[in-house]
């Protein structure tokens, strides 16, 4: 009889942990094992399947919904928890794995469900984390290195892939772009760790030299309540910038903010419409959107020294120089805006000859799909 794998996590919503869980569930369905899923409560009572819809198509949703739960009296061979806060309490299963990320390389008490780290930690517990950067936080928290397993995230290349030229032009038109426009894209929660302020600094400086440049910001206000428009306004306010003044007004007019929740097909359209995806992040556990953008055939520019070092291949990625900083036990990177401007200039002027779309797609298909991730999980679970 095949072994029982119980996954405890989130389904239905577009939070990053829920998306990772759902992608892994879809990839694992091809494996010969019994999969069960028990839903964990959402962090926020305002999160729901309508407001925060995950964006999968009907076929995928049907499969995800069909995965049965496991009654308390039944025992799984393996329990894999992927939710937040982290549930480290012991399990009846023979093996227990907990997924987690440590963006700032620190595990704080509020990140642990219950009475804290020491009281909850199962001696047989193993941590799954998606990057070597993130692993350091769990080492600092006292976990044995042998019990921390780095397993990368992946991308579904049946969803995220280059657009047909006509479809690409349609998406670009919706964003106010024509053949001459150079579209820069960035998406996420718009919180400080995403480095949107660094991107705005670079964009405003480049706009005067390259008037064809436009910036698209896609927020996740449905989850976090922060809109891209609010971040742009705050950026100007903190720096004493008059939004109505000359070149600033022109630059701000070239920013296209998207708040509407998108399905995955629309998200791929957004990636594919862009000429470059930029993420000048300060701290990330993995940073999946740049990888999805690369799978859609779009060059990416990401901070050097962090979690994306694990997957940023020269065939699709340029890197922003950064300095490592520490404050209040947290570790983060400070990306250099001049370096970002240099890399964006290279892409705008097509100076960078290392970007190779065909090579990028081959690299991603070989190393960074959810199918390959599921195989690594199976190997770790010894299934």
Short mmCIF file of C-alpha atoms in Angstrom, two decimals:
data_model
loop_
_atom_site.label_atom_id
_atom_site.label_comp_id
_atom_site.label_asym_id
_atom_site.label_seq_id
_atom_site.Cartn_x
_atom_site.Cartn_y
_atom_site.Cartn_z
CA UNK A 1 0.00 0.00 0.00
CA UNK A 2 1.28 3.49 -0.86
CA UNK A 3 2.24 5.79 1.99
CA UNK A 4 -0.01 8.53 3.31
CA UNK A 5 1.15 12.14 2.97
CA UNK A 6 -0.89 14.70 4.91
CA UNK A 7 -0.36 18.31 3.93
CA UNK A 8 -1.68 20.95 6.31
CA UNK A 9 -1.91 24.30 4.59
CA UNK A 10 -3.92 26.90 2.68
CA UNK A 11 -5.89 26.49 -0.53
CA UNK A 12 -7.96 28.85 -2.63
CA UNK A 13 -6.26 32.19 -1.93
CA UNK A 14 -3.34 33.99 -3.59
CA UNK A 15 -1.05 34.37 -0.57
CA UNK A 16 2.44 33.18 -1.51
CA UNK A 17 2.35 30.22 0.91
CA UNK A 18 -1.02 29.14 -0.47
CA UNK A 19 0.24 29.42 -4.04
CA UNK A 20 3.33 27.34 -3.27
CA UNK A 21 1.15 24.74 -1.56
CA UNK A 22 -1.26 24.54 -4.50
CA UNK A 23 1.49 24.32 -7.12
CA UNK A 24 3.12 21.51 -5.14
CA UNK A 25 -0.18 19.66 -4.73
CA UNK A 26 -0.77 19.85 -8.48
CA UNK A 27 2.74 18.57 -9.21
CA UNK A 28 2.50 15.76 -6.65
CA UNK A 29 -0.69 14.32 -8.15
CA UNK A 30 1.41 12.36 -10.64
CA UNK A 31 3.18 10.51 -7.82
CA UNK A 32 2.08 7.12 -6.52
CA UNK A 33 1.07 8.02 -2.97
CA UNK A 34 -2.04 8.84 -1.01
CA UNK A 35 -2.31 12.61 -0.58
CA UNK A 36 -4.56 14.19 2.03
CA UNK A 37 -5.06 17.85 2.83
CA UNK A 38 -6.32 19.52 6.00
CA UNK A 39 -6.91 23.25 5.73
CA UNK A 40 -5.32 25.56 8.26
CA UNK A 41 -7.10 28.77 9.30
CA UNK A 42 -6.13 31.93 7.43
CA UNK A 43 -4.13 34.57 9.29
CA UNK A 44 -6.68 37.27 8.54
CA UNK A 45 -10.45 36.81 8.91
CA UNK A 46 -10.83 39.10 5.90
CA UNK A 47 -9.07 36.67 3.55
CA UNK A 48 -11.53 34.66 1.50
CA UNK A 49 -11.81 32.76 -1.76
CA UNK A 50 -13.68 35.57 -3.52
CA UNK A 51 -11.59 38.58 -2.52
CA UNK A 52 -8.23 36.78 -2.63
CA UNK A 53 -8.87 34.23 -5.38
CA UNK A 54 -5.82 32.15 -6.31
CA UNK A 55 -6.41 32.38 -10.07
CA UNK A 56 -6.12 28.72 -11.12
CA UNK A 57 -8.30 27.39 -13.93
CA UNK A 58 -11.33 25.16 -13.34
CA UNK A 59 -9.46 21.91 -13.95
CA UNK A 60 -6.80 22.72 -11.37
CA UNK A 61 -9.37 24.01 -8.89
CA UNK A 62 -11.42 20.85 -9.29
CA UNK A 63 -8.42 18.66 -8.47
CA UNK A 64 -7.36 20.78 -5.50
CA UNK A 65 -10.88 20.67 -4.07
CA UNK A 66 -11.06 16.89 -4.55
CA UNK A 67 -8.11 16.13 -2.24
CA UNK A 68 -9.64 14.50 0.85
CA UNK A 69 -8.94 15.43 4.43
CA UNK A 70 -7.60 13.03 7.03
CA UNK A 71 -9.53 12.40 10.22
CA UNK A 72 -7.75 12.96 13.52
CA UNK A 73 -7.92 9.28 14.41
CA UNK A 74 -6.14 8.32 11.19
CA UNK A 75 -2.35 8.46 11.06
CA UNK A 76 -0.29 9.70 8.15
CA UNK A 77 3.20 8.47 7.41
CA UNK A 78 4.35 12.04 6.77
CA UNK A 79 2.94 15.41 7.78
CA UNK A 80 4.02 18.49 5.82
CA UNK A 81 2.80 21.84 7.18
CA UNK A 82 2.83 24.92 4.98
CA UNK A 83 1.06 27.79 6.70
CA UNK A 84 1.73 30.74 8.97
CA UNK A 85 2.51 31.16 11.84
CA UNK A 86 4.68 28.05 11.81
CA UNK A 87 3.20 25.09 13.65
CA UNK A 88 6.10 23.21 15.22
CA UNK A 89 4.07 21.06 17.61
CA UNK A 90 4.74 17.30 17.42
CA UNK A 91 2.76 15.09 15.08
CA UNK A 92 1.60 11.48 15.30
CA UNK A 93 3.21 10.87 11.92
CA UNK A 94 6.53 9.10 11.52
CA UNK A 95 8.01 12.19 9.88
CA UNK A 96 7.19 15.88 10.32
CA UNK A 97 8.18 18.67 7.94
CA UNK A 98 7.35 22.36 8.30
CA UNK A 99 7.75 24.87 5.49
CA UNK A 100 9.01 28.32 6.38
CA UNK A 101 10.83 31.36 5.11
CA UNK A 102 13.10 33.76 6.95
CA UNK A 103 13.21 36.90 4.83
CA UNK A 104 15.35 38.88 7.29
CA UNK A 105 17.28 35.84 8.53
CA UNK A 106 15.55 35.85 11.90
CA UNK A 107 12.77 33.78 13.48
CA UNK A 108 10.79 35.91 15.94
CA UNK A 109 8.24 34.62 18.51
CA UNK A 110 5.28 35.94 16.51
CA UNK A 111 6.29 33.66 13.63
CA UNK A 112 5.64 30.57 15.78
CA UNK A 113 2.17 29.32 16.58
CA UNK A 114 1.62 28.62 20.29
CA UNK A 115 4.00 29.18 23.19
CA UNK A 116 7.22 29.80 21.35
CA UNK A 117 10.09 28.06 19.63
CA UNK A 118 11.61 25.95 22.42
CA UNK A 119 8.32 24.65 23.79
CA UNK A 120 7.00 23.56 20.38
CA UNK A 121 10.05 22.18 18.61
CA UNK A 122 9.82 18.47 17.86
CA UNK A 123 13.30 16.85 17.99
CA UNK A 124 12.47 14.98 14.78
CA UNK A 125 11.16 18.07 13.01
CA UNK A 126 12.68 19.04 9.67
CA UNK A 127 12.37 22.47 8.09
CA UNK A 128 11.80 22.98 4.37
CA UNK A 129 12.91 26.42 3.20
CA UNK A 130 13.27 27.64 -0.40
CA UNK A 131 16.66 29.40 -0.40
CA UNK A 132 20.08 29.37 1.21
CA UNK A 133 19.52 32.96 2.31
CA UNK A 134 16.39 31.89 4.21
CA UNK A 135 18.16 28.88 5.72
CA UNK A 136 20.42 31.16 7.75
CA UNK A 137 17.48 32.42 9.81
CA UNK A 138 16.62 28.89 10.93
CA UNK A 139 20.26 28.20 11.78
CA UNK A 140 20.29 31.31 13.96
CA UNK A 141 17.11 30.09 15.65
CA UNK A 142 18.93 26.94 16.80
CA UNK A 143 17.82 24.33 14.30
CA UNK A 144 20.46 21.74 13.41
CA UNK A 145 21.78 22.22 9.90
CA UNK A 146 21.06 18.60 9.03
CA UNK A 147 17.39 19.22 9.78
CA UNK A 148 17.07 22.24 7.46
CA UNK A 149 16.43 21.26 3.85
CA UNK A 150 16.70 23.83 1.06
CA UNK A 151 14.26 22.98 -1.72
CA UNK A 152 13.74 25.68 -4.33
CA UNK A 153 10.38 26.90 -5.54
CA UNK A 154 9.51 26.38 -9.18
CA UNK A 155 7.36 27.63 -12.00
CA UNK A 156 4.58 26.01 -14.01
CA UNK A 157 5.75 26.45 -17.59
CA UNK A 158 2.34 25.45 -18.92
CA UNK A 159 1.01 28.67 -17.34
CA UNK A 160 3.97 31.03 -17.45
CA UNK A 161 5.35 31.10 -20.97
CA UNK A 162 6.10 33.60 -23.76
CA UNK A 163 3.07 35.19 -25.41
CA UNK A 164 2.18 35.03 -29.07
CA UNK A 165 3.08 38.39 -30.63
CA UNK A 166 -0.53 39.44 -31.21
CA UNK A 167 -1.55 38.57 -27.66
CA UNK A 168 1.48 40.45 -26.32
CA UNK A 169 0.52 43.57 -28.23
CA UNK A 170 -3.01 43.36 -26.86
CA UNK A 171 -1.73 43.25 -23.27
CA UNK A 172 0.71 46.09 -23.95
CA UNK A 173 -2.09 48.18 -25.41
CA UNK A 174 -4.14 47.68 -22.22
CA UNK A 175 -1.16 49.11 -20.30
CA UNK A 176 -0.96 52.16 -22.54
CA UNK A 177 2.14 50.95 -24.38
CA UNK A 178 2.96 51.03 -28.09
CA UNK A 179 5.83 49.53 -30.10
CA UNK A 180 8.24 52.20 -28.89
CA UNK A 181 7.37 51.93 -25.20
CA UNK A 182 9.79 50.25 -22.80
CA UNK A 183 7.71 48.71 -20.01
CA UNK A 184 9.27 48.05 -16.60
CA UNK A 185 7.19 45.78 -14.35
CA UNK A 186 7.29 45.05 -10.62
CA UNK A 187 4.67 43.39 -8.46
CA UNK A 188 4.16 42.39 -4.85
CA UNK A 189 2.95 43.57 -1.48
CA UNK A 190 4.57 47.03 -1.90
CA UNK A 191 6.10 46.71 1.58
CA UNK A 192 9.55 48.17 2.31
CA UNK A 193 11.36 44.86 1.81
CA UNK A 194 10.31 44.93 -1.88
CA UNK A 195 12.46 48.01 -2.57
CA UNK A 196 9.83 49.86 -4.59
CA UNK A 197 11.38 53.15 -3.42
CA UNK A 198 14.68 52.15 -5.05
CA UNK A 199 12.85 51.34 -8.27
CA UNK A 200 11.02 54.68 -8.23
CA UNK A 201 14.32 56.54 -7.77
CA UNK A 202 15.83 54.75 -10.77
CA UNK A 203 12.72 55.14 -12.91
CA UNK A 204 12.39 58.90 -12.29
CA UNK A 205 16.03 59.47 -13.22
CA UNK A 206 15.77 57.35 -16.36
CA UNK A 207 12.49 58.87 -17.52
CA UNK A 208 14.08 62.21 -18.44
CA UNK A 209 16.69 60.47 -20.62
CA UNK A 210 14.40 57.78 -22.03
CA UNK A 211 10.89 59.26 -22.38
CA UNK A 212 9.65 55.97 -23.84
CA UNK A 213 10.04 54.26 -20.45
CA UNK A 214 6.91 53.46 -18.43
CA UNK A 215 6.58 51.72 -15.07
CA UNK A 216 3.87 49.20 -14.18
CA UNK A 217 3.30 48.44 -10.49
CA UNK A 218 0.96 45.59 -9.53
CA UNK A 219 0.11 45.54 -5.82
CA UNK A 220 -1.48 42.90 -3.58
CA UNK A 221 -3.75 45.25 -1.71
CA UNK A 222 -6.41 42.51 -1.58
CA UNK A 223 -4.13 40.72 0.92
CA UNK A 224 -2.10 43.46 2.57
CA UNK A 225 -4.16 46.62 2.17
CA UNK A 226 -1.34 48.65 0.58
CA UNK A 227 -1.88 50.05 -2.91
CA UNK A 228 0.82 51.01 -5.39
CA UNK A 229 -0.68 54.50 -5.66
CA UNK A 230 -0.26 54.97 -1.91
CA UNK A 231 3.39 53.94 -2.13
CA UNK A 232 4.06 56.40 -4.98
CA UNK A 233 2.39 59.21 -3.01
CA UNK A 234 4.32 58.31 0.15
CA UNK A 235 7.58 58.26 -1.81
CA UNK A 236 6.98 61.83 -2.98
CA UNK A 237 5.85 63.03 0.45
CA UNK A 238 8.87 61.60 2.31
CA UNK A 239 11.27 63.25 -0.16
CA UNK A 240 9.49 66.57 -0.39
CA UNK A 241 8.77 66.02 -4.09
CA UNK A 242 6.08 68.15 -5.67
CA UNK A 243 4.08 65.74 -7.89
CA UNK A 244 2.99 68.63 -10.12
CA UNK A 245 6.48 69.89 -10.88
CA UNK A 246 7.75 69.59 -14.46
CA UNK A 247 9.68 66.39 -15.07
CA UNK A 248 8.29 64.74 -11.92
CA UNK A 249 4.75 65.18 -13.21
CA UNK A 250 5.78 63.62 -16.52
CA UNK A 251 7.46 60.70 -14.75
CA UNK A 252 4.50 60.06 -12.46
CA UNK A 253 2.15 60.17 -15.44
CA UNK A 254 4.14 57.26 -16.87
CA UNK A 255 3.35 54.99 -13.90
CA UNK A 256 0.52 52.49 -14.41
CA UNK A 257 -0.78 51.03 -11.12
CA UNK A 258 -2.81 47.82 -11.00
CA UNK A 259 -4.80 46.86 -7.90
CA UNK A 260 -7.29 44.40 -9.42
CA UNK A 261 -6.73 40.75 -8.57
CA UNK A 262 -5.62 38.79 -11.68
CA UNK A 263 -6.01 35.16 -12.63
CA UNK A 264 -2.88 33.28 -13.66
CA UNK A 265 -3.48 33.68 -17.38
CA UNK A 266 -3.79 37.45 -16.91
CA UNK A 267 -0.68 37.45 -14.72
CA UNK A 268 1.27 35.71 -17.46
CA UNK A 269 -0.01 38.35 -19.87
CA UNK A 270 1.31 41.05 -17.56
CA UNK A 271 4.73 39.40 -17.33
CA UNK A 272 4.87 38.85 -21.08
CA UNK A 273 3.84 42.42 -21.90
CA UNK A 274 6.81 43.84 -19.99
CA UNK A 275 10.23 44.50 -21.49
CA UNK A 276 11.91 43.99 -18.12
CA UNK A 277 10.89 42.77 -14.67
CA UNK A 278 12.64 44.57 -11.79
CA UNK A 279 12.85 43.53 -8.13
CA UNK A 280 15.32 45.65 -6.12
CA UNK A 281 14.34 43.78 -2.94
CA UNK A 282 15.90 44.14 0.49
CA UNK A 283 14.80 40.82 1.98
CA UNK A 284 13.00 37.84 0.46
CA UNK A 285 12.62 34.19 1.37
CA UNK A 286 12.67 33.22 -2.31
CA UNK A 287 10.98 35.85 -4.55
CA UNK A 288 8.90 33.86 -7.02
CA UNK A 289 7.56 36.61 -9.38
CA UNK A 290 10.94 37.26 -11.09
CA UNK A 291 11.22 33.55 -11.89
CA UNK A 292 7.69 33.51 -13.32
CA UNK A 293 8.53 36.59 -15.39
CA UNK A 294 11.65 34.87 -16.73
CA UNK A 295 9.57 31.83 -17.70
CA UNK A 296 7.31 34.24 -19.61
CA UNK A 297 10.37 35.28 -21.62
CA UNK A 298 11.04 38.60 -19.87
CA UNK A 299 14.55 39.61 -18.69
CA UNK A 300 14.76 40.26 -14.96
CA UNK A 301 16.86 42.55 -12.78
CA UNK A 302 17.16 41.49 -9.13
CA UNK A 303 19.21 42.36 -6.08
CA UNK A 304 22.54 40.56 -5.83
CA UNK A 305 23.44 38.69 -2.66
CA UNK A 306 20.02 37.47 -1.58
CA UNK A 307 17.63 34.59 -2.14
CA UNK A 308 17.46 35.02 -5.92
CA UNK A 309 21.15 34.12 -6.16
CA UNK A 310 19.92 30.53 -6.00
CA UNK A 311 18.23 30.77 -9.40
CA UNK A 312 19.33 33.97 -11.19
CA UNK A 313 21.01 32.53 -14.27
CA UNK A 314 22.86 34.90 -16.65
CA UNK A 315 20.64 33.74 -19.51
CA UNK A 316 17.76 35.78 -18.07
CA UNK A 317 18.97 37.77 -15.05
CA UNK A 318 20.99 40.90 -14.36
CA UNK A 319 21.88 41.77 -10.78
CA UNK A 320 21.89 44.95 -8.71
CA UNK A 321 24.89 45.54 -6.49
CA UNK A 322 23.97 45.75 -2.81
CA UNK A 323 25.36 46.10 0.69
CA UNK A 324 24.40 43.80 3.53
CA UNK A 325 22.94 45.56 6.58
CA UNK A 326 21.81 44.53 10.05
CA UNK A 327 19.38 46.19 12.45
CA UNK A 328 17.55 44.80 15.51
CA UNK A 329 18.75 41.28 14.72
CA UNK A 330 17.44 41.48 11.16
CA UNK A 331 19.65 41.12 8.11
CA UNK A 332 18.80 42.74 4.83
CA UNK A 333 20.33 44.07 1.63
CA UNK A 334 20.43 47.69 0.52
CA UNK A 335 20.35 47.70 -3.29
CA UNK A 336 22.36 50.41 -5.03
CA UNK A 337 20.14 52.66 -7.16
CA UNK A 338 23.05 53.62 -9.44
CA UNK A 339 23.66 49.94 -10.15
CA UNK A 340 19.98 49.48 -10.95
CA UNK A 341 20.08 52.47 -13.30
CA UNK A 342 23.12 50.98 -15.03
CA UNK A 343 21.46 47.61 -15.52
CA UNK A 344 18.21 49.15 -16.75
CA UNK A 345 20.19 51.31 -19.16
CA UNK A 346 21.86 48.19 -20.51
CA UNK A 347 18.49 46.58 -21.21
CA UNK A 348 16.87 49.74 -22.60
CA UNK A 349 19.79 50.31 -24.98
CA UNK A 350 20.09 46.57 -25.69
CA UNK A 351 23.71 46.62 -24.60
CA UNK A 352 23.40 43.40 -22.65
CA UNK A 353 24.06 40.54 -25.03
CA UNK A 354 24.06 37.82 -22.38
CA UNK A 355 20.27 37.69 -22.10
CA UNK A 356 19.23 34.63 -24.08
CA UNK A 357 15.50 33.82 -24.09
CA UNK A 358 15.91 30.35 -25.60
CA UNK A 359 18.69 29.51 -23.15
CA UNK A 360 16.63 30.90 -20.28
CA UNK A 361 13.62 28.74 -21.08
CA UNK A 362 15.79 25.63 -21.37
CA UNK A 363 17.46 26.39 -18.03
CA UNK A 364 14.14 26.92 -16.27
CA UNK A 365 12.55 23.82 -17.79
CA UNK A 366 15.50 21.70 -16.69
CA UNK A 367 16.00 23.07 -13.18
CA UNK A 368 13.12 25.18 -11.90
CA UNK A 369 9.72 23.65 -12.60
CA UNK A 370 7.27 22.54 -9.93
CA UNK A 371 7.64 19.03 -11.35
CA UNK A 372 11.33 19.02 -10.46
CA UNK A 373 10.50 20.52 -7.05
CA UNK A 374 8.00 17.73 -6.36
CA UNK A 375 10.67 15.14 -7.17
CA UNK A 376 13.01 16.74 -4.63
CA UNK A 377 10.24 16.69 -2.04
CA UNK A 378 9.57 13.03 -2.74
CA UNK A 379 13.26 12.26 -2.34
CA UNK A 380 13.37 14.14 0.96
CA UNK A 381 10.23 12.41 2.21
CA UNK A 382 11.76 9.09 1.04
CA UNK A 383 8.58 8.20 -0.86
#
